[in-house]
Amino acid sequence: MKVNVEIDCTPQEARQFFGLPDVQPMQTAVMEKLQNQMLDNIQKVSPEALMQSWLSFDPKFAERFSDLFAAMTGLGGTRTPDKK
């Protein structure tokens, strides 16, 4: 014997029928917090923020970066190091 039962109800009605708690407020709060954290982290990986953190790591990095860029594009000549 085979019996098929179809129940037409919303997820909220099914949760109430089985006595499960309503987790919608908690889900909303968690998603809002996650969204805020993601937006804060997006600001940290913006091109401007990355360049600023890279340039502050080594004081001569900006000079080396411009030399590298000039060498790659062929716009500048080679730079001679300062003799001591």
CSV table of C-alpha atoms in Angstrom, one decimal:
chain,number,residue,atom,x,y,z
A,1,MET,CA,0.0,0.0,0.0
A,2,LYS,CA,1.3,3.4,-1.0
A,3,VAL,CA,0.0,6.6,0.5
A,4,ASN,CA,0.9,10.1,-0.6
A,5,VAL,CA,0.1,13.1,1.5
A,6,GLU,CA,0.6,16.6,0.2
A,7,ILE,CA,0.5,19.5,2.6
A,8,ASP,CA,0.3,23.0,1.3
A,9,CYS,CA,1.6,25.4,3.9
A,10,THR,CA,4.2,28.1,4.2
A,11,PRO,CA,7.6,27.4,6.0
A,12,GLN,CA,6.4,29.5,8.9
A,13,GLU,CA,3.2,27.4,9.3
A,14,ALA,CA,5.2,24.2,9.1
A,15,ARG,CA,7.6,25.4,11.9
A,16,GLN,CA,4.6,26.4,14.0
A,17,PHE,CA,2.9,23.0,13.4
A,18,PHE,CA,6.1,21.0,14.5
A,19,GLY,CA,6.7,23.4,17.4
A,20,LEU,CA,10.0,24.7,16.1
A,21,PRO,CA,11.1,28.2,17.3
A,22,ASP,CA,10.9,31.2,15.1
A,23,VAL,CA,14.5,32.0,14.2
A,24,GLN,CA,13.7,34.8,11.7
A,25,PRO,CA,14.7,37.7,14.1
A,26,MET,CA,18.0,36.0,14.9
A,27,GLN,CA,18.7,35.3,11.3
A,28,THR,CA,18.0,39.0,10.5
A,29,ALA,CA,20.3,40.2,13.2
A,30,VAL,CA,23.1,37.9,12.1
A,31,MET,CA,22.8,38.9,8.5
A,32,GLU,CA,22.9,42.6,9.4
A,33,LYS,CA,26.0,42.1,11.4
A,34,LEU,CA,27.6,40.1,8.7
A,35,GLN,CA,26.7,42.7,6.1
A,36,ASN,CA,28.3,45.5,8.3
A,37,GLN,CA,31.5,43.5,8.7
A,38,MET,CA,31.7,42.9,5.0
A,39,LEU,CA,31.2,46.6,4.2
A,40,ASP,CA,33.9,47.5,6.7
A,41,ASN,CA,36.3,45.0,5.2
A,42,ILE,CA,35.6,46.2,1.7
A,43,GLN,CA,37.0,49.6,2.7
A,44,LYS,CA,40.2,47.9,3.9
A,45,VAL,CA,40.9,46.3,0.5
A,46,SER,CA,40.1,49.3,-1.6
A,47,PRO,CA,43.0,50.2,-4.0
A,48,GLU,CA,43.8,53.4,-2.1
A,49,ALA,CA,44.0,51.6,1.2
A,50,LEU,CA,46.1,48.8,-0.2
A,51,MET,CA,48.6,51.2,-1.8
A,52,GLN,CA,48.8,53.3,1.4
A,53,SER,CA,49.5,50.2,3.5
A,54,TRP,CA,52.1,48.9,1.0
A,55,LEU,CA,53.8,52.3,0.7
A,56,SER,CA,54.0,52.7,4.5
A,57,PHE,CA,55.7,49.3,4.8
A,58,ASP,CA,59.0,50.4,3.2
A,59,PRO,CA,59.9,54.1,2.9
A,60,LYS,CA,61.7,53.4,-0.4
A,61,PHE,CA,59.0,51.3,-1.9
A,62,ALA,CA,57.4,54.3,-3.7
A,63,GLU,CA,60.7,55.0,-5.4
A,64,ARG,CA,61.2,51.3,-6.3
A,65,PHE,CA,57.6,51.0,-7.5
A,66,SER,CA,58.0,54.0,-9.8
A,67,ASP,CA,61.3,52.6,-11.2
A,68,LEU,CA,59.6,49.3,-11.8
A,69,PHE,CA,56.6,50.9,-13.5
A,70,ALA,CA,58.9,53.0,-15.7
A,71,ALA,CA,61.0,50.0,-16.7
A,72,MET,CA,57.9,47.9,-17.5
A,73,THR,CA,56.3,50.5,-19.7
A,74,GLY,CA,59.6,51.6,-21.2
A,75,LEU,CA,58.9,55.2,-20.4
A,76,GLY,CA,61.9,55.9,-18.3
A,77,GLY,CA,65.6,55.2,-18.4
A,78,THR,CA,67.4,53.1,-15.9
A,79,ARG,CA,68.2,54.8,-12.7
A,80,THR,CA,71.8,54.7,-11.4
A,81,PRO,CA,72.2,54.0,-7.7
A,82,ASP,CA,73.8,56.7,-5.5
A,83,LYS,CA,77.5,56.0,-4.9
A,84,LYS,CA,78.8,56.4,-1.4
